[in-house]
Coordinates of C-alpha atoms and ligand atoms in Angstrom, one line a residue:
M1 CA 8.6 -28.5 29.3
F2 CA 10.7 -31.5 28.5
R3 CA 10.1 -31.5 24.7
P4 CA 11.9 -28.5 23.4
L5 CA 9.2 -26.8 21.3
W6 CA 7.6 -23.5 22.2
I7 CA 6.0 -20.3 20.8
E8 CA 7.2 -16.9 22.0
V9 CA 4.5 -14.2 21.8
D10 CA 6.0 -10.7 21.9
L11 CA 3.3 -8.5 23.5
K12 CA 5.2 -5.3 22.8
A13 CA 5.1 -6.1 19.1
L14 CA 1.3 -6.6 19.5
R15 CA 1.0 -3.2 21.2
D16 CA 3.1 -1.5 18.6
N17 CA 1.0 -3.0 15.8
F18 CA -2.2 -2.0 17.5
N19 CA -0.9 1.6 17.9
A20 CA 0.2 1.7 14.3
I21 CA -3.2 0.6 13.2
R22 CA -4.9 3.2 15.4
K23 CA -2.6 5.9 14.0
S24 CA -3.6 5.0 10.5
L25 CA -7.3 5.5 11.2
R26 CA -9.2 8.8 11.5
P27 CA -9.4 9.7 15.2
N28 CA -13.1 8.7 15.6
V29 CA -12.8 5.3 14.0
K30 CA -13.1 2.4 16.6
I31 CA -11.5 -0.9 16.5
I32 CA -12.9 -4.4 16.8
A33 CA -9.9 -6.6 17.4
T34 CA -10.4 -9.9 15.6
I35 CA -9.2 -12.6 17.9
K36 CA -11.0 -15.7 16.7
Q37 CA -9.3 -19.1 16.8
Q38 CA -7.2 -18.3 19.9
A39 CA -6.2 -14.9 18.5
Y40 CA -4.9 -16.6 15.3
G41 CA -2.9 -19.1 17.4
H42 CA -1.3 -16.4 19.6
G43 CA -3.5 -17.2 22.7
L44 CA -6.9 -15.7 23.3
I45 CA -6.6 -14.4 26.8
P46 CA -3.1 -12.8 27.0
V47 CA -3.8 -11.1 23.6
A48 CA -7.2 -9.9 24.7
R49 CA -5.8 -8.7 28.0
E50 CA -3.0 -6.7 26.4
L51 CA -5.5 -5.1 23.9
S52 CA -7.9 -4.3 26.8
F53 CA -5.2 -2.3 28.4
L54 CA -4.9 -0.3 25.2
N55 CA -8.6 0.3 25.3
V56 CA -9.6 -1.6 22.3
D57 CA -13.3 -1.0 21.7
C58 CA -14.7 -4.5 21.0
F59 CA -13.5 -8.1 20.4
G60 CA -14.5 -10.1 17.4
V61 CA -14.6 -13.8 18.1
G62 CA -15.8 -16.8 16.1
S63 CA -17.8 -18.8 18.6
I64 CA -19.8 -18.7 21.8
E65 CA -17.0 -20.7 23.4
E66 CA -14.5 -17.9 22.8
A67 CA -17.0 -15.3 24.1
V68 CA -17.6 -17.4 27.2
M69 CA -13.8 -17.7 27.8
L70 CA -13.5 -13.9 27.7
R71 CA -16.4 -13.3 30.1
E72 CA -15.1 -16.0 32.5
N73 CA -11.8 -14.3 32.5
G74 CA -13.4 -11.0 33.5
F75 CA -13.6 -9.1 30.3
K76 CA -16.3 -6.5 30.2
R77 CA -16.0 -5.0 26.7
P78 CA -18.4 -5.7 23.9
I79 CA -17.8 -9.0 22.2
L80 CA -19.1 -9.4 18.6
T81 CA -19.5 -13.0 17.3
I82 CA -18.6 -12.8 13.7
S83 CA -20.0 -16.2 12.9
A84 CA -23.6 -17.6 12.9
I85 CA -24.9 -19.2 16.1
L86 CA -27.2 -22.2 16.1
P87 CA -30.8 -21.2 17.1
E88 CA -30.8 -23.6 20.0
Y89 CA -28.2 -21.5 21.7
V90 CA -29.9 -18.1 21.7
N91 CA -30.1 -18.0 25.5
E92 CA -26.4 -17.9 25.8
I93 CA -26.3 -14.6 24.0
P94 CA -27.9 -12.5 26.8
R95 CA -26.4 -14.8 29.4
Y96 CA -22.8 -13.9 28.3
K97 CA -23.6 -10.4 27.0
I98 CA -22.7 -11.4 23.5
T99 CA -23.3 -9.1 20.5
P100 CA -24.3 -11.6 17.8
T101 CA -24.3 -11.3 14.1
I102 CA -27.8 -11.5 12.7
A103 CA -28.9 -12.4 9.2
D104 CA -32.0 -14.5 9.8
L105 CA -35.4 -13.3 11.0
S106 CA -36.5 -16.4 12.8
F107 CA -33.3 -16.3 14.8
A108 CA -33.8 -12.7 15.5
K109 CA -37.3 -13.4 16.8
K110 CA -36.1 -16.2 19.0
L111 CA -33.4 -13.8 20.4
N112 CA -36.0 -11.1 20.9
N113 CA -38.2 -13.5 22.9
A114 CA -35.2 -14.6 25.1
A115 CA -34.2 -11.0 25.7
A116 CA -37.8 -9.8 26.4
K117 CA -38.2 -12.5 29.1
L118 CA -35.2 -11.1 30.8
N119 CA -36.4 -7.5 30.3
I120 CA -33.2 -6.5 28.5
K121 CA -32.3 -5.2 25.1
V122 CA -29.7 -7.2 23.2
P123 CA -27.3 -5.3 20.8
V124 CA -26.9 -7.0 17.4
H125 CA -25.0 -6.4 14.2
V126 CA -26.6 -7.2 10.9
K127 CA -24.5 -8.8 8.3
I128 CA -25.2 -8.2 4.6
D129 CA -23.5 -10.1 1.8
T130 CA -22.1 -7.9 -0.9
G131 CA -19.9 -10.6 -2.5
M132 CA -18.4 -12.9 0.1
G133 CA -21.1 -15.5 -0.3
R134 CA -20.6 -16.9 3.2
L135 CA -22.7 -15.4 6.0
G136 CA -25.3 -12.7 5.8
L137 CA -28.2 -11.9 3.6
Y138 CA -27.7 -10.9 0.0
Y139 CA -27.9 -7.1 0.1
K140 CA -30.8 -6.8 -2.3
E141 CA -32.9 -9.0 -0.1
A142 CA -31.9 -7.4 3.2
Y143 CA -34.0 -4.2 3.2
G144 CA -37.2 -5.9 4.2
F145 CA -35.3 -8.0 6.8
I146 CA -33.8 -4.9 8.4
R147 CA -37.2 -3.1 8.6
E148 CA -38.6 -6.1 10.4
L149 CA -35.7 -6.3 12.7
K150 CA -36.3 -2.7 13.7
H151 CA -39.8 -3.7 15.0
L152 CA -38.3 -6.2 17.5
K153 CA -38.5 -4.4 20.8
A154 CA -35.8 -6.3 22.7
V155 CA -33.2 -6.2 19.9
N156 CA -31.1 -3.1 19.4
V157 CA -29.7 -3.1 15.8
E158 CA -26.5 -1.4 16.7
G159 CA -24.4 -2.3 13.7
I160 CA -24.4 -3.3 10.1
Y161 CA -21.5 -4.9 8.2
T162 CA -20.2 -6.7 5.2
H163 CA -17.0 -8.6 4.4
F164 CA -14.4 -8.5 1.5
P165 CA -13.4 -11.8 -0.3
S166 CA -10.7 -10.4 -2.5
A167 CA -9.4 -7.1 -1.3
D168 CA -5.8 -8.3 -2.0
T169 CA -6.4 -9.2 -5.6
D170 CA -9.4 -7.3 -6.8
P171 CA -9.6 -3.6 -5.9
D172 CA -12.4 -3.0 -8.5
F173 CA -14.6 -5.6 -6.8
T174 CA -13.7 -4.3 -3.4
N175 CA -14.5 -0.7 -4.3
F176 CA -17.8 -1.9 -5.8
Q177 CA -18.6 -3.6 -2.5
I178 CA -17.8 -0.4 -0.6
N179 CA -20.0 1.5 -2.9
I180 CA -22.9 -0.9 -2.5
F181 CA -22.5 -0.8 1.2
N182 CA -22.6 3.0 1.2
K183 CA -25.7 3.1 -0.9
F184 CA -27.4 0.5 1.2
I185 CA -26.8 2.5 4.4
L186 CA -27.9 5.8 2.6
R187 CA -31.2 4.2 1.4
L188 CA -32.0 3.0 4.9
K189 CA -31.1 6.4 6.3
R190 CA -33.7 8.0 4.0
E191 CA -36.3 5.7 5.6
G192 CA -35.1 6.8 9.0
I193 CA -33.2 3.6 9.8
T194 CA -29.8 4.2 11.1
F195 CA -27.0 2.3 12.9
K196 CA -24.4 3.3 15.4
Y197 CA -21.7 1.3 13.6
H198 CA -21.0 0.6 10.0
H199 CA -18.0 -1.7 9.2
C200 CA -16.4 -3.7 6.5
A201 CA -12.6 -3.3 6.9
N202 CA -10.5 -6.4 7.6
S203 CA -6.7 -6.0 7.6
L204 CA -6.6 -5.3 3.9
G205 CA -9.4 -2.8 4.3
V206 CA -7.6 -1.0 7.1
A207 CA -4.3 -0.9 5.3
N208 CA -5.3 -0.3 1.7
Y209 CA -8.8 1.1 1.5
P210 CA -9.2 4.1 3.8
H211 CA -12.7 4.7 2.4
S212 CA -13.7 1.4 3.8
H213 CA -13.1 2.4 7.4
F214 CA -16.5 3.9 8.1
N215 CA -16.6 4.3 11.9
I216 CA -15.3 1.0 13.1
V217 CA -12.8 -1.6 11.6
R218 CA -12.2 -5.3 12.2
P219 CA -8.5 -6.0 11.7
G220 CA -7.1 -9.5 12.5
L221 CA -3.9 -10.5 10.8
I222 CA -2.1 -7.1 10.9
L223 CA -2.5 -7.1 14.7
Y224 CA -0.2 -10.0 14.8
G225 CA 2.3 -8.3 12.6
I226 CA 1.6 -10.3 9.5
K227 CA 1.0 -8.7 6.1
P228 CA -2.0 -9.9 4.2
S229 CA -0.4 -8.8 1.0
N230 CA 3.0 -7.4 -0.2
E231 CA 1.4 -4.0 -0.6
T232 CA 0.6 -3.5 3.0
P233 CA 1.9 0.0 3.8
L234 CA 1.7 -0.3 7.6
D235 CA 4.9 -0.7 9.7
L236 CA 4.3 -4.0 11.4
K237 CA 6.3 -6.3 13.7
P238 CA 5.8 -10.1 13.9
V239 CA 4.3 -11.1 17.2
L240 CA 4.8 -14.9 17.1
S241 CA 8.0 -16.9 17.0
L242 CA 8.2 -20.7 16.8
R243 CA 11.2 -22.3 18.3
S244 CA 12.6 -25.8 18.9
K245 CA 15.9 -27.4 19.5
V246 CA 18.2 -29.9 17.9
I247 CA 17.7 -33.2 19.7
F248 CA 20.1 -35.4 17.7
I249 CA 23.0 -35.0 15.3
K250 CA 24.3 -37.6 12.8
K251 CA 26.6 -37.9 9.9
I252 CA 24.9 -38.8 6.6
K253 CA 27.2 -40.5 4.0
K254 CA 26.9 -39.9 0.3
G255 CA 24.1 -41.9 -1.1
M256 CA 22.2 -42.2 2.3
S257 CA 18.6 -41.0 2.3
V258 CA 16.7 -39.0 4.9
S259 CA 13.1 -39.5 6.1
Y260 CA 10.0 -41.1 4.7
G261 CA 9.7 -41.8 1.0
R262 CA 13.5 -41.3 0.7
T263 CA 12.9 -38.0 -1.1
F264 CA 16.3 -36.7 -0.1
V265 CA 19.4 -38.6 -0.9
A266 CA 22.8 -37.0 0.0
D267 CA 25.0 -36.3 -3.0
K268 CA 27.9 -35.7 -0.6
P269 CA 28.6 -36.4 3.1
L270 CA 26.9 -34.0 5.5
N271 CA 25.9 -33.4 9.1
M272 CA 22.3 -33.6 9.8
A273 CA 20.3 -32.3 12.7
T274 CA 17.0 -33.8 13.9
V275 CA 14.7 -31.2 15.3
S276 CA 11.7 -31.6 17.6
I277 CA 8.7 -30.4 15.6
G278 CA 6.4 -32.1 13.1
Y279 CA 3.2 -31.9 11.2
A280 CA 1.2 -32.9 14.4
D281 CA 2.4 -29.6 15.9
G282 CA 1.0 -27.7 12.9
Y283 CA 4.3 -27.5 11.0
P284 CA 2.9 -28.4 7.5
W285 CA 3.9 -31.6 5.7
A286 CA 4.0 -29.5 2.6
L287 CA 7.3 -28.0 3.9
S288 CA 9.0 -31.3 3.1
N289 CA 12.3 -30.6 1.4
N290 CA 11.2 -26.9 1.2
A291 CA 11.8 -24.7 4.3
K292 CA 14.6 -22.8 6.0
T293 CA 15.5 -22.7 9.7
I294 CA 17.8 -20.5 11.7
I295 CA 20.4 -22.4 13.8
G296 CA 23.2 -20.5 15.4
E297 CA 24.2 -17.7 13.0
N298 CA 22.9 -19.2 9.8
F299 CA 20.0 -20.4 7.7
F300 CA 19.9 -24.2 7.2
N301 CA 17.5 -26.1 4.9
L302 CA 15.1 -28.6 5.9
V303 CA 15.6 -31.9 4.1
G304 CA 13.3 -34.9 3.5
R305 CA 9.7 -35.2 4.5
V306 CA 8.3 -33.5 7.6
C307 CA 7.4 -36.3 10.1
M308 CA 4.7 -36.3 12.8
D309 CA 7.0 -34.9 15.4
H310 CA 10.4 -34.5 13.7
V311 CA 12.1 -32.6 10.9
M312 CA 15.6 -33.0 9.6
V313 CA 17.9 -30.1 8.8
N314 CA 21.0 -30.2 6.6
L315 CA 23.9 -28.7 8.5
G316 CA 26.3 -29.3 5.5
N317 CA 29.9 -29.4 6.9
N318 CA 29.0 -27.4 10.0
R319 CA 30.4 -29.1 13.1
D320 CA 29.8 -26.4 15.6
I321 CA 26.1 -27.1 16.1
K322 CA 25.4 -29.4 19.0
V323 CA 22.4 -31.1 20.5
A324 CA 20.2 -28.6 22.4
E325 CA 21.1 -25.8 20.1
E326 CA 18.0 -23.6 19.5
V327 CA 16.3 -23.8 16.1
I328 CA 14.0 -21.0 14.8
L329 CA 11.2 -22.1 12.5
I330 CA 9.5 -18.7 12.5
G331 CA 11.2 -15.7 14.1
E332 CA 14.3 -13.6 14.1
R333 CA 17.8 -13.7 15.5
N334 CA 20.8 -11.5 14.8
G335 CA 19.3 -10.0 11.7
L336 CA 18.2 -13.3 10.3
M337 CA 14.5 -13.7 10.0
I338 CA 11.9 -16.2 8.9
T339 CA 8.4 -14.7 8.7
A340 CA 5.0 -16.6 8.7
E341 CA 4.5 -15.1 5.2
E342 CA 7.6 -16.9 4.0
V343 CA 6.7 -20.2 5.6
A344 CA 3.2 -19.9 4.0
N345 CA 4.8 -19.3 0.6
W346 CA 7.0 -22.4 1.0
A347 CA 4.0 -24.5 2.0
K348 CA 1.8 -23.0 -0.8
T349 CA -0.7 -21.7 1.7
I350 CA -1.6 -18.4 3.5
P351 CA 0.0 -17.1 6.7
Y352 CA -3.4 -17.2 8.4
E353 CA -3.3 -21.0 8.1
I354 CA 0.3 -21.2 9.4
V355 CA -0.2 -19.4 12.6
S356 CA -3.8 -20.5 13.4
R357 CA -3.0 -24.2 13.0
L358 CA 0.0 -24.2 15.4
S359 CA -1.1 -26.8 17.8
L360 CA -2.5 -25.6 21.1
K361 CA -0.3 -28.2 22.8
I362 CA 2.7 -26.0 22.1
P363 CA 3.4 -23.9 25.2
R364 CA 3.1 -20.1 24.5
L365 CA 5.6 -17.9 26.4
Y366 CA 4.5 -14.3 26.7
K367 CA 7.2 -11.7 26.6
N368 CA 7.2 -7.9 27.2
A369 CA 3.8 -7.7 28.8
S370 CA 2.8 -4.1 29.6
E371 CA 3.1 -2.8 33.2
K372 CA -0.6 -2.9 33.6
H373 CA -0.8 -6.5 32.4
L374 CA 2.0 -7.5 34.8
D375 CA 0.3 -5.7 37.7
F376 CA -2.9 -7.4 36.8
L377 CA -1.3 -10.9 36.7
K378 CA 0.4 -10.2 40.1
T379 CA -3.0 -9.7 41.7
Q380 CA -4.3 -13.0 40.4
P381 CA -4.4 -15.8 42.9
Ligands
LIG1 C1 -11.4 -13.1 10.2 C2 -12.3 -12.0 9.9 C3 -11.8 -10.6 9.9 C4 -10.3 -10.3 10.1 O1 -9.7 -10.6 8.9 P1 -8.1 -10.2 8.7 O2 -7.9 -10.5 7.3 O3 -7.4 -11.2 9.6 O4 -7.9 -8.8 9.1 C5 -12.7 -9.6 9.8 N1 -14.0 -9.8 9.6 C6 -14.5 -11.1 9.5 C7 -16.0 -11.3 9.3 C8 -13.7 -12.2 9.6 O5 -14.2 -13.4 9.6

């Protein structure tokens, strides 16, 4: 690692968050850990492994690729793909023991045929749309579909779910969705159609809507210690920290400018550090002239535009900071802290985007793995 840029992933914080989530649920409520997009940038396999050792019930992934990666790394737990799969890939579903999301009858029939040929029964979860407008059948149109599904012999309709678009900003609409979902399940129950799992709670559902828990929940963001809103009551610890180093120091005279577009012009002499991170690493260009870093014992402001692989930091009259000094972009040291939520605010985006877009080229260093995890790694060739 010659370029000083890395991500530290604190697996103890992950365990603590998972345990805090579990404690906040009724004892019989299971957990689907949402680990799509490389576990929101934290790294799919190490995160999944740590959660496996905590007996997570199921993994929620976004693609067949992620499911395959888990299977090829030896994971045996159920894997729910929470996206839609193209019909031409139905054979991969039984092959990798994937639990797909189903919202289309012709897809379901194709899957049924593929499973019947193998003489197996494939578990599926049905997705109904109660207001997200993304995947799933609109709930009013879903009754007939579900009755038909129940006739397919090689498909086991194990779960039914829906998703919240605005649980942070619109509790009325969210409660309306929970209500619809409840009624939908009840109406089917009266017809003798039941499901092993009912779910709708994402992180906000877990944290703020206890009546949305049903018997399984799908948290993502809060696993990683990031709050989806300011009113998240759970006690969470950030898992990810983004670190770089000062690679150059120079004096800037009054009137000199820094970086592209010359958007920063020094109004007095200052010391300036060049730091090895840029927008190609996933550190947003929108942070130009608008972010804090931690170097040594203090916060220092980023100045000028973010470049492809550099940013510049105003050290003011500080002369103690030298080349090779560590720079924290996200993380904590000696009581100083920069959270992904803050970085998202500065960049006018959401913390989901900040962590999930951190380049996969950046090495991830895993700290505080559990004993079981370490023992497991020791037995690997
Ligand atoms: C991403 C996702 C989740 C997890 O959402 P968080 O807000 O990160 O908890 C849950 N369900 C579905 C369908 C998702 O796409």
